[in-house]
Amino acid sequence: MWSYKRWNVASRVASLLISCVLLQLGLVSSQTTWKTLSGKAPTVVAKGGFSGLFPDSSQGAYSFALSVSSPSTVLQCDVRLTKDGLGICLPDIIMDNCTDVANFFPNSSSTYLVNGVPVSGYFPIDYISTNLGNVSLIQGIYTRTDRFDGSFAILPVEAVAQLKPPALWLNIEHDMFYAQHNLSMKNYMKGLVKNVKINYISSPEIGFLTSISSLASTQTKLIFKFLDPTSAEPTTNLTYSSLLSNLTYIKTFASGILVPKTYIWPVSPDNYLMDYTTVVTDAHKAGLEIYAGNLANDNFFSYNYSYDPLAEYLSYIDNGVFSVDGFLSEFPITPSEAIGCFVNLNKSSISHEKPLVISHNGASGNYPDCTDLAYRYAVTDGADIIDCPVQVTKDGVLICMSSINLVDDTTVAKSVYATRMNVIPKLQSGPGVFTFNLTWDEIKKLKPVISQPLSQFKTVRNPRYTNAGNYMNLSDFLAFAKNKDLAGVLITVENAPFIAQNLGISMVDSVLAVLNASGYGSATSLPVTIQSSNSSVLLAFKQKAPHYKLLYTINEEVSDAAAPAVADIKRFADAVAVEKQSIYPESHHLITTQTKLVKNLKSQGLSVYVYVLMNEFLSQAYDYFSDATVEINSFVQDAGVDGLITEFPATARRYKQNTCQNMGNSTPSYMMPVQPGGLLQAISPAAQPPATQPLPVLSESDVAEPPLPAGTTSGAQNGPASSHASPQLPAAVLISVLLAILSNVLLLI
């Protein structure tokens, strides 16, 4: 029989390693009625444990799932049989992508027919259980951390049961395959239930479920698992799609069904949600529970969810029409928080209390930066403050544009204006077409381009709206913001010294002129905040318009700010914007510690805003479990920031409305902030990432800037300023520009 010695030792070591990040279990806050079959809250099933972080089916994955998820979380195990008939937990019928078996048995893979299809790899049926004693589990998804690989042994089913989960779910597949190799999954299960309490048994094979019908009882539910709609069920040879139309038949041998999530919310070929199906209500009419599967926070799900996994879970339980009875999730913390804290929110209630939700180029995670669409949806999505990064055009019009280089935001590189490409080293090292190279009328002829900050990972944003929307000048932006339910507007001013020196325009005076002309000149109007990374800009605004709030941007990662630097910042700013890693430094996407920067700035009366928050999991440390809500919760509850500068204001707004706030010691485990450095400590010493250099401390010299060069007001907002010519470039630079134009245009074709 299987030797438990290695598992027991490994489990104890692993428990010590991860104990620093295991949180106390909490209470679930839920609505009183649900549209589930039972009327009770949906069930969270941890697929292979917390397999989105730890290797699937590992002791670490199972223990962590029990610690940070709902107290009623069910542990799931995909059962495979070894040559000597022992049931082990593995996510696949072959071990190639989930274990390091090839290191111990090189060139020993086999090829077998599995449901009529040849499959090659390392099959557990080729090894007696004791031969697998040294084989370790590994993470099978390349975007997930591999730091836990090799730390956990393959577990027998009994070992998972020994963790004493609230309930145990066993998934059985390939019964016929095992029979062909003189192994009986039916006999294994009948022996197992004598010693192990099993609450759920699922299988995509009707023959197997009917053969174990005697095991079904009040304590064990049989669940029929649907696979791809076009695949054939092995027993009947009918497609799963056709079986879905006969749920009354399914009810004769099962008490519930497990379906891929697209059975409920199908998606179009370009990955947008289509109308929901009737499968949930049909299942309930047939007396069947229905569970949604294939849910993972780091999956590329429908664009409608804006890379927000919590939004996806809520669409299955908080849509006003139906609710699934449970989820199979690789990140069980997210369905736990969805069920416990985010159902039935009063979405019409908008509070402008801290933390403030501040847009970054509008709702730029879903629409092109600084367009009317981005601003409209920023307001609709619940931003407290909307922002306009101000640039100046060739004819002196102040516009909202996220970059001074039009190549970053527009289709200029494919336009007739690409010939105006030039290099200005004081602004950037590469070539660009800058806002002051074109008039406002010329810029309005360009199409916007949605930002793609993670395009190197083929993560794209809302492709149906890639070039949607219209740009706004500052006057239009300020007019739009009036009479909206906002706490204020944010005007960002950068490159002011360059513009004054080279274009002769005072950005400070120009912005003030437009603000005054737009009715924002008094303290009684909608509050205005001026943001800049240049202290001289903020000093100038403070002297000329002391009623405006001033936000200083620390545009580098720092671990702290020296006392003289903080004292200097207080002379000209009310608040400070800091980068995420200045609060929680990272090494290889793992949080290493928490700095004292926020605490020290706030102790001196300065508000602190964190930037830039994005929903895409690739923008987040592994510690946040690919869940933007977990990241926000840590910055708010642990770091204590006063504002969230985000490209997805809807996610931050929903966080502010959650029902698990101010619960004190009763705060559920899944709404506790992450422990900085806790996940890193859970990694074995041999797998620790290389140490990184400590971040610098912000010094007084970093804050100090020379006085702004003199410049003139840019003139009327809609009037020309033809005297403001573009900077002249040396001939050698112009030659290099001509070569750069061709290469850049080719890259964008």
Coordinates of C-alpha atoms in Angstrom, one line a residue, residues 139-615:
Q139 CA 2.2 23.9 -11.5
G140 CA 0.8 23.1 -15.0
I141 CA -0.1 26.7 -16.1
Y142 CA 2.8 28.7 -17.3
T143 CA 1.4 32.1 -16.2
R144 CA 1.3 30.9 -12.6
T145 CA 4.2 30.8 -10.2
D146 CA 6.4 27.7 -10.3
R147 CA 8.0 28.5 -6.9
F148 CA 6.0 25.8 -5.2
D149 CA 7.0 23.1 -7.7
G150 CA 8.7 20.1 -6.1
S151 CA 7.4 20.9 -2.6
F152 CA 4.5 18.6 -2.4
A153 CA 4.0 14.9 -3.0
I154 CA 1.2 13.2 -4.9
L155 CA -1.7 12.6 -2.4
P156 CA -3.8 9.6 -2.0
V157 CA -7.5 10.4 -1.6
E158 CA -7.4 9.4 2.0
A159 CA -4.8 12.1 2.7
V160 CA -7.1 14.8 1.4
A161 CA -9.9 13.4 3.6
Q162 CA -7.6 13.6 6.6
L163 CA -7.5 17.4 6.2
K164 CA -11.1 17.2 7.4
P165 CA -12.7 19.5 4.9
P166 CA -16.3 20.5 5.4
A167 CA -17.1 18.3 2.4
L168 CA -15.2 16.2 -0.2
W169 CA -15.9 16.1 -3.9
L170 CA -14.5 13.3 -6.0
N171 CA -14.5 13.5 -9.8
I172 CA -14.2 10.1 -11.6
E173 CA -13.4 9.8 -15.3
H174 CA -12.3 7.1 -17.8
D175 CA -13.9 4.2 -16.0
M176 CA -13.8 2.1 -19.2
F177 CA -10.1 2.9 -19.7
Y178 CA -9.3 1.5 -16.2
A179 CA -11.4 -1.6 -16.9
Q180 CA -9.3 -2.2 -20.0
H181 CA -6.3 -2.4 -17.7
N182 CA -7.9 -4.7 -15.2
L183 CA -8.7 -2.0 -12.7
S184 CA -12.1 -1.2 -11.3
M185 CA -13.0 2.3 -10.3
K186 CA -16.4 1.0 -9.1
N187 CA -14.7 -1.4 -6.7
Y188 CA -12.3 1.2 -5.5
M189 CA -15.1 3.6 -4.7
K190 CA -17.1 1.0 -2.9
G191 CA -14.1 0.3 -0.7
L192 CA -13.3 3.9 -0.2
V193 CA -16.7 4.9 1.2
K194 CA -16.3 2.5 4.0
N195 CA -13.6 4.7 5.5
V196 CA -14.0 8.1 3.9
K197 CA -17.1 10.3 3.9
I198 CA -17.7 11.5 0.3
N199 CA -20.2 14.2 -0.2
Y200 CA -20.1 14.5 -4.0
I201 CA -19.2 12.1 -6.8
S202 CA -19.1 13.5 -10.3
S203 CA -18.5 11.8 -13.6
P204 CA -19.1 12.5 -17.3
E205 CA -19.9 8.8 -17.7
I206 CA -23.5 7.7 -17.2
G207 CA -22.5 4.0 -17.0
F208 CA -20.2 4.7 -14.0
L209 CA -22.8 6.8 -12.1
T210 CA -25.5 4.2 -12.6
S211 CA -23.1 1.5 -11.4
I212 CA -22.6 3.3 -8.1
S213 CA -26.1 4.4 -7.6
S214 CA -26.2 2.4 -4.4
L215 CA -23.7 4.9 -3.0
A216 CA -26.1 7.8 -3.4
S217 CA -27.6 8.9 -0.1
T218 CA -28.4 11.9 1.9
Q219 CA -24.7 12.4 2.5
T220 CA -23.5 11.6 -1.1
K221 CA -24.7 13.4 -4.2
L222 CA -24.1 12.0 -7.7
I223 CA -23.3 14.8 -10.2
F224 CA -23.3 14.2 -13.9
K225 CA -20.5 16.2 -15.5
F226 CA -21.1 17.7 -19.0
L227 CA -18.1 17.9 -21.3
D228 CA -17.8 19.8 -24.6
P229 CA -21.3 19.8 -26.3
T230 CA -20.1 18.0 -29.4
S231 CA -18.2 15.3 -27.5
A232 CA -19.9 11.9 -27.2
E233 CA -20.7 10.5 -23.7
P234 CA -19.0 7.0 -23.6
T235 CA -21.9 4.9 -22.4
T236 CA -24.7 6.1 -24.7
N237 CA -22.5 7.6 -27.5
L238 CA -24.9 10.6 -27.4
T239 CA -23.4 14.0 -27.5
Y240 CA -23.5 16.0 -24.3
S241 CA -25.5 18.6 -26.2
S242 CA -28.3 16.1 -26.9
L243 CA -28.2 14.9 -23.3
L244 CA -28.7 18.4 -22.1
S245 CA -32.1 18.4 -23.7
N246 CA -33.2 15.5 -21.6
L247 CA -32.6 16.5 -18.0
T248 CA -35.4 14.4 -16.7
Y249 CA -33.4 11.4 -17.8
I250 CA -30.3 12.7 -16.0
K251 CA -32.4 13.1 -12.9
T252 CA -33.0 9.3 -12.8
F253 CA -29.4 8.7 -11.7
A254 CA -28.0 12.1 -10.6
S255 CA -29.0 14.8 -8.2
G256 CA -27.1 17.5 -10.0
I257 CA -25.2 18.5 -13.0
L258 CA -21.8 20.2 -13.5
V259 CA -21.5 22.2 -16.7
P260 CA -18.7 24.3 -18.3
K261 CA -19.5 28.0 -17.7
T262 CA -20.2 28.6 -21.4
Y263 CA -23.3 26.3 -21.1
I264 CA -24.8 29.1 -19.1
W265 CA -23.2 32.2 -20.5
P266 CA -22.1 31.4 -24.1
V267 CA -19.7 33.7 -25.8
S268 CA -19.4 35.0 -29.4
P269 CA -16.5 34.1 -31.7
D270 CA -14.9 37.4 -30.7
N271 CA -15.3 36.5 -27.0
Y272 CA -18.2 38.7 -25.9
L273 CA -21.1 37.4 -23.8
M274 CA -24.3 36.3 -25.7
D275 CA -27.7 36.0 -24.0
Y276 CA -27.7 33.5 -21.1
T277 CA -29.3 30.1 -21.8
T278 CA -32.1 28.5 -19.8
V279 CA -29.9 25.7 -18.6
V280 CA -30.0 26.8 -14.9
T281 CA -33.8 27.2 -14.8
D282 CA -34.2 24.0 -16.8
A283 CA -32.1 22.1 -14.3
H284 CA -34.0 23.5 -11.4
K285 CA -37.3 22.6 -13.0
A286 CA -36.0 19.0 -13.3
G287 CA -35.1 19.0 -9.6
L288 CA -31.3 19.1 -10.4
E289 CA -28.7 21.3 -8.8
I290 CA -26.4 22.9 -11.3
Y291 CA -22.7 23.8 -10.8
A292 CA -20.6 26.0 -13.0
G293 CA -17.1 24.8 -13.9
N294 CA -14.0 25.9 -15.8
L295 CA -13.7 29.0 -13.6
A296 CA -10.2 30.5 -13.0
N297 CA -9.2 34.1 -12.3
D298 CA -6.2 34.0 -14.7
N299 CA -8.3 32.7 -17.6
F300 CA -8.9 35.0 -20.6
F301 CA -12.6 35.2 -20.1
S302 CA -15.2 37.3 -21.9
Y303 CA -14.3 41.0 -22.5
N304 CA -17.7 41.9 -20.8
Y305 CA -16.1 41.2 -17.5
S306 CA -13.2 43.7 -18.0
Y307 CA -10.7 41.1 -16.7
D308 CA -12.5 41.2 -13.3
P309 CA -13.1 37.6 -12.1
L310 CA -15.4 38.8 -9.3
A311 CA -17.7 40.3 -12.0
E312 CA -17.8 36.9 -13.7
Y313 CA -18.8 35.0 -10.6
L314 CA -21.5 37.5 -9.8
S315 CA -23.0 37.1 -13.3
Y316 CA -23.9 33.5 -12.3
I317 CA -25.5 34.3 -8.9
D318 CA -26.6 38.0 -8.9
N319 CA -28.4 38.6 -12.1
G320 CA -31.9 38.8 -10.9
V321 CA -33.0 35.8 -12.9
F322 CA -31.2 32.7 -11.7
S323 CA -28.4 31.4 -9.5
V324 CA -26.2 28.4 -9.9
D325 CA -25.9 26.1 -6.9
G326 CA -22.2 26.2 -6.8
F327 CA -18.8 26.9 -8.5
L328 CA -15.8 24.7 -9.2
S329 CA -13.0 27.2 -9.0
E330 CA -9.2 27.2 -9.0
F331 CA -9.3 30.4 -7.0
P332 CA -11.9 29.7 -4.3
I333 CA -11.3 33.0 -2.5
T334 CA -13.1 34.9 -5.3
P335 CA -16.4 33.0 -5.3
S336 CA -16.3 33.2 -1.5
E337 CA -16.1 36.9 -1.5
A338 CA -18.7 37.1 -4.3
I339 CA -21.2 35.1 -2.2
G340 CA -20.4 36.6 1.1
C341 CA -19.9 40.3 0.4
F342 CA -20.9 41.4 -3.1
V343 CA -24.5 40.1 -3.7
N344 CA -27.5 42.5 -3.7
L345 CA -25.4 45.6 -3.5
N346 CA -27.2 49.0 -3.6
K347 CA -25.6 50.0 -6.9
S348 CA -27.5 53.3 -7.1
S349 CA -25.9 54.5 -3.9
I350 CA -22.8 56.6 -4.4
S351 CA -20.6 57.7 -1.5
H352 CA -17.7 60.0 -2.1
E353 CA -16.1 59.0 1.2
K354 CA -12.6 57.5 1.2
P355 CA -11.1 55.7 -0.5
L356 CA -11.7 58.0 -3.5
V357 CA -12.0 56.3 -6.8
I358 CA -10.0 58.3 -9.3
S359 CA -10.0 57.5 -13.0
H360 CA -6.8 57.2 -14.9
N361 CA -7.5 58.6 -18.4
G362 CA -11.1 57.9 -17.8
A363 CA -12.4 54.3 -17.8
S364 CA -9.4 53.5 -20.0
G365 CA -9.4 49.8 -19.2
N366 CA -12.5 49.5 -21.5
Y367 CA -12.3 52.5 -23.8
P368 CA -9.6 54.5 -25.5
D369 CA -7.8 57.0 -23.2
C370 CA -9.4 60.4 -22.6
T371 CA -12.2 60.0 -25.0
D372 CA -15.8 61.0 -24.4
L373 CA -16.6 57.3 -24.0
A374 CA -13.9 56.8 -21.4
Y375 CA -15.2 59.8 -19.4
R376 CA -18.8 58.9 -19.7
Y377 CA -18.3 55.4 -18.5
A378 CA -16.0 56.6 -15.7
V379 CA -18.9 58.5 -14.3
T380 CA -21.4 55.7 -15.0
D381 CA -19.0 53.2 -13.3
G382 CA -18.9 55.3 -10.2
A383 CA -15.6 57.3 -10.2
D384 CA -15.5 59.9 -7.6
I385 CA -13.0 62.0 -9.5
I386 CA -12.4 62.0 -13.3
D387 CA -9.0 63.1 -14.7
C388 CA -7.7 65.1 -17.7
P389 CA -4.0 64.9 -18.5
V390 CA -3.5 68.2 -20.3
Q391 CA -1.5 68.6 -23.4
V392 CA -1.2 71.5 -25.8
T393 CA -1.7 71.5 -29.5
K394 CA 0.1 73.5 -32.3
D395 CA -2.6 76.2 -32.2
G396 CA -2.5 76.4 -28.4
V397 CA -5.6 74.5 -27.5
L398 CA -5.4 72.5 -24.3
I399 CA -6.7 69.0 -24.7
C400 CA -7.1 65.8 -22.7
M401 CA -4.6 63.2 -23.9
S402 CA -2.8 60.6 -21.9
S403 CA 0.5 61.1 -23.6
I404 CA 2.2 64.1 -25.2
N405 CA 3.2 61.7 -28.0
L406 CA 0.2 61.0 -30.3
V407 CA 1.7 57.7 -31.4
D408 CA 0.8 56.3 -28.0
D409 CA -2.9 57.2 -28.2
T410 CA -3.9 57.7 -31.8
T411 CA -3.6 56.4 -35.4
V412 CA -1.2 59.2 -36.3
A413 CA 1.5 56.8 -37.4
K414 CA -0.8 55.5 -40.2
S415 CA -2.0 59.0 -41.1
V416 CA -0.8 61.7 -43.4
Y417 CA 0.7 63.3 -40.3
A418 CA 3.3 60.5 -39.9
T419 CA 5.7 62.7 -41.8
R420 CA 5.9 65.0 -38.8
M421 CA 7.6 62.3 -36.8
N422 CA 10.5 63.8 -34.9
V423 CA 12.9 63.1 -32.0
I424 CA 12.9 65.3 -28.9
P425 CA 15.4 63.9 -26.4
K426 CA 14.1 66.1 -23.6
L427 CA 10.7 64.3 -23.9
Q428 CA 11.7 60.8 -24.9
S429 CA 14.5 58.9 -26.6
G430 CA 12.5 57.6 -29.6
P431 CA 10.6 59.4 -32.3
G432 CA 7.1 60.7 -32.0
V433 CA 4.4 63.0 -33.3
F434 CA 3.7 65.3 -30.5
T435 CA 0.5 67.1 -29.7
F436 CA 2.1 70.4 -30.4
N437 CA 3.1 69.2 -33.9
L438 CA -0.6 69.2 -34.9
T439 CA -3.5 71.6 -34.6
W440 CA -6.6 70.6 -32.7
D441 CA -8.6 70.2 -35.9
E442 CA -5.9 67.9 -37.2
I443 CA -5.9 65.8 -34.1
K444 CA -9.7 65.5 -34.2
K445 CA -9.3 63.8 -37.6
L446 CA -7.3 61.0 -36.0
K447 CA -8.9 57.9 -34.5
P448 CA -8.2 57.0 -30.9
V449 CA -6.5 53.8 -30.0
I450 CA -7.3 51.9 -26.8
S451 CA -4.3 51.4 -24.5
Q452 CA -2.8 47.9 -24.4
P453 CA -0.3 48.0 -21.4
L454 CA 0.0 44.2 -21.4
S455 CA 0.0 43.5 -25.2
Q456 CA 3.3 41.6 -24.9
F457 CA 1.3 38.9 -23.2
K458 CA -1.4 39.0 -25.9
T459 CA -3.8 40.5 -23.4
V460 CA -6.0 42.9 -25.3
R461 CA -8.7 45.2 -24.1
N462 CA -12.3 45.5 -25.4
P463 CA -11.4 45.0 -29.1
R464 CA -14.9 46.1 -30.4
Y465 CA -14.0 49.5 -29.1
T466 CA -10.4 49.7 -30.1
N467 CA -10.9 53.0 -32.1
A468 CA -14.1 54.2 -30.5
G469 CA -14.9 57.6 -29.1
N470 CA -13.9 61.2 -29.6
Y471 CA -11.2 63.3 -28.0
M472 CA -12.1 66.2 -25.8
N473 CA -10.4 69.5 -25.2
L474 CA -10.1 70.8 -21.6
S475 CA -13.1 73.1 -22.0
D476 CA -15.3 70.2 -23.2
F477 CA -14.1 68.0 -20.3
L478 CA -14.9 70.6 -17.7
A479 CA -18.3 71.2 -19.3
F480 CA -19.0 67.5 -19.2
A481 CA -18.1 67.2 -15.6
K482 CA -20.6 69.8 -14.4
N483 CA -23.8 68.5 -12.9
K484 CA -22.4 65.0 -12.6
D485 CA -22.4 63.2 -9.3
L486 CA -18.6 63.7 -8.7
A487 CA -16.4 64.7 -5.9
G488 CA -14.2 66.7 -8.3
V489 CA -12.0 66.8 -11.3
L490 CA -8.3 66.1 -11.6
I491 CA -6.1 68.1 -14.0
T492 CA -2.7 66.6 -14.6
V493 CA 0.1 68.9 -15.9
E494 CA 3.4 67.5 -17.0
N495 CA 6.3 68.8 -19.2
A496 CA 5.5 72.3 -18.2
P497 CA 9.2 73.5 -18.2
F498 CA 9.8 72.1 -21.7
I499 CA 6.6 73.7 -23.0
A500 CA 7.4 77.1 -21.5
Q501 CA 11.0 77.0 -22.7
N502 CA 10.4 75.6 -26.2
L503 CA 6.9 76.7 -27.1
G504 CA 6.7 79.9 -25.0
I505 CA 3.5 78.7 -23.3
S506 CA 2.8 78.8 -19.6
M507 CA 0.8 75.7 -18.8
V508 CA -0.1 77.0 -15.4
D509 CA -1.6 80.2 -16.7
S510 CA -3.2 78.5 -19.6
V511 CA -4.9 75.9 -17.4
L512 CA -6.0 78.5 -15.0
A513 CA -7.5 80.6 -17.8
V514 CA -9.6 77.7 -19.0
L515 CA -10.7 76.7 -15.5
N516 CA -11.8 80.3 -14.8
A517 CA -13.6 80.6 -18.2
S518 CA -15.4 77.3 -17.5
G519 CA -16.7 78.3 -14.2
Y520 CA -14.2 76.5 -12.0
G521 CA -12.5 79.6 -10.7
S522 CA -14.2 79.7 -7.2
A523 CA -14.0 77.5 -4.2
T524 CA -17.7 76.9 -4.4
S525 CA -17.5 75.1 -7.8
L526 CA -16.8 71.4 -8.3
P527 CA -13.5 70.8 -6.5
V528 CA -10.5 70.9 -8.7
T529 CA -7.2 68.9 -8.0
I530 CA -4.1 69.7 -9.9
Q531 CA -1.6 66.8 -10.3
S532 CA 2.0 66.9 -11.3
S533 CA 5.4 65.3 -10.7
N534 CA 7.0 68.7 -10.9
S535 CA 7.0 70.6 -7.6
S536 CA 7.5 73.9 -9.3
V537 CA 4.2 73.4 -11.2
L538 CA 2.3 72.8 -7.9
L539 CA 4.0 75.7 -6.2
A540 CA 2.9 78.0 -9.1
F541 CA -0.7 76.8 -8.8
K542 CA -0.6 77.2 -5.0
Q543 CA 0.5 80.8 -5.4
K544 CA -2.0 81.7 -8.1
A545 CA -5.0 79.5 -7.1
P546 CA -4.7 78.5 -3.4
H547 CA -8.3 77.1 -3.4
Y548 CA -7.4 74.2 -5.6
K549 CA -6.2 70.9 -4.1
L550 CA -2.7 69.8 -5.1
L551 CA -1.5 66.3 -5.7
Y552 CA 2.2 65.5 -6.0
T553 CA 3.2 62.4 -8.0
I554 CA 6.2 60.4 -6.9
N555 CA 7.0 59.0 -10.3
E556 CA 9.6 56.4 -9.1
E557 CA 9.5 53.5 -6.8
V558 CA 10.7 54.4 -3.3
S559 CA 10.7 52.7 0.0
D560 CA 10.2 55.9 2.1
A561 CA 10.5 59.6 2.0
A562 CA 13.1 61.4 4.1
A563 CA 11.8 63.9 6.6
P564 CA 13.1 67.0 4.7
A565 CA 11.5 65.6 1.5
V566 CA 8.1 65.3 3.3
A567 CA 8.5 68.8 4.7
D568 CA 9.2 70.1 1.3
I569 CA 6.1 68.3 -0.2
K570 CA 3.9 69.8 2.5
R571 CA 4.8 73.3 1.2
F572 CA 3.0 72.8 -2.0
A573 CA 0.8 69.6 -1.9
D574 CA -2.2 68.3 0.0
A575 CA -1.8 64.7 -1.2
V576 CA 0.8 62.4 -2.8
A577 CA 0.3 59.7 -5.5
V578 CA 2.7 56.7 -5.1
E579 CA 3.3 53.7 -7.2
K580 CA 2.0 50.3 -6.1
Q581 CA 5.5 48.9 -5.5
S582 CA 6.4 51.8 -3.3
I583 CA 3.9 50.4 -0.8
Y584 CA 4.3 46.7 -1.4
P585 CA 7.7 46.0 -3.1
E586 CA 7.9 42.9 -5.3
S587 CA 10.4 40.4 -6.4
H588 CA 9.4 38.3 -9.4
H589 CA 5.8 39.1 -8.8
L590 CA 5.9 38.2 -5.1
I591 CA 5.4 40.8 -2.4
T592 CA 8.5 41.1 -0.2
T593 CA 7.4 43.5 2.5
Q594 CA 5.4 46.6 3.3
T595 CA 7.1 50.0 3.4
K596 CA 6.4 52.7 5.8
L597 CA 5.9 55.3 3.1
V598 CA 2.1 55.6 3.5
K599 CA 2.3 55.7 7.2
N600 CA 4.9 58.4 7.2
L601 CA 3.2 60.6 4.7
K602 CA -0.2 60.3 6.4
S603 CA 1.4 61.1 9.8
Q604 CA 2.3 64.5 8.3
G605 CA -1.2 65.2 7.2
L606 CA -0.8 64.2 3.6
S607 CA -3.4 62.0 1.9
V608 CA -2.0 59.1 -0.1
Y609 CA -3.3 57.8 -3.4
V610 CA -2.0 54.6 -5.1
Y611 CA -1.5 54.3 -8.8
V612 CA -2.2 52.7 -11.3
L613 CA -4.6 49.8 -10.6
M614 CA -5.6 47.5 -13.4
N615 CA -7.8 44.4 -13.5

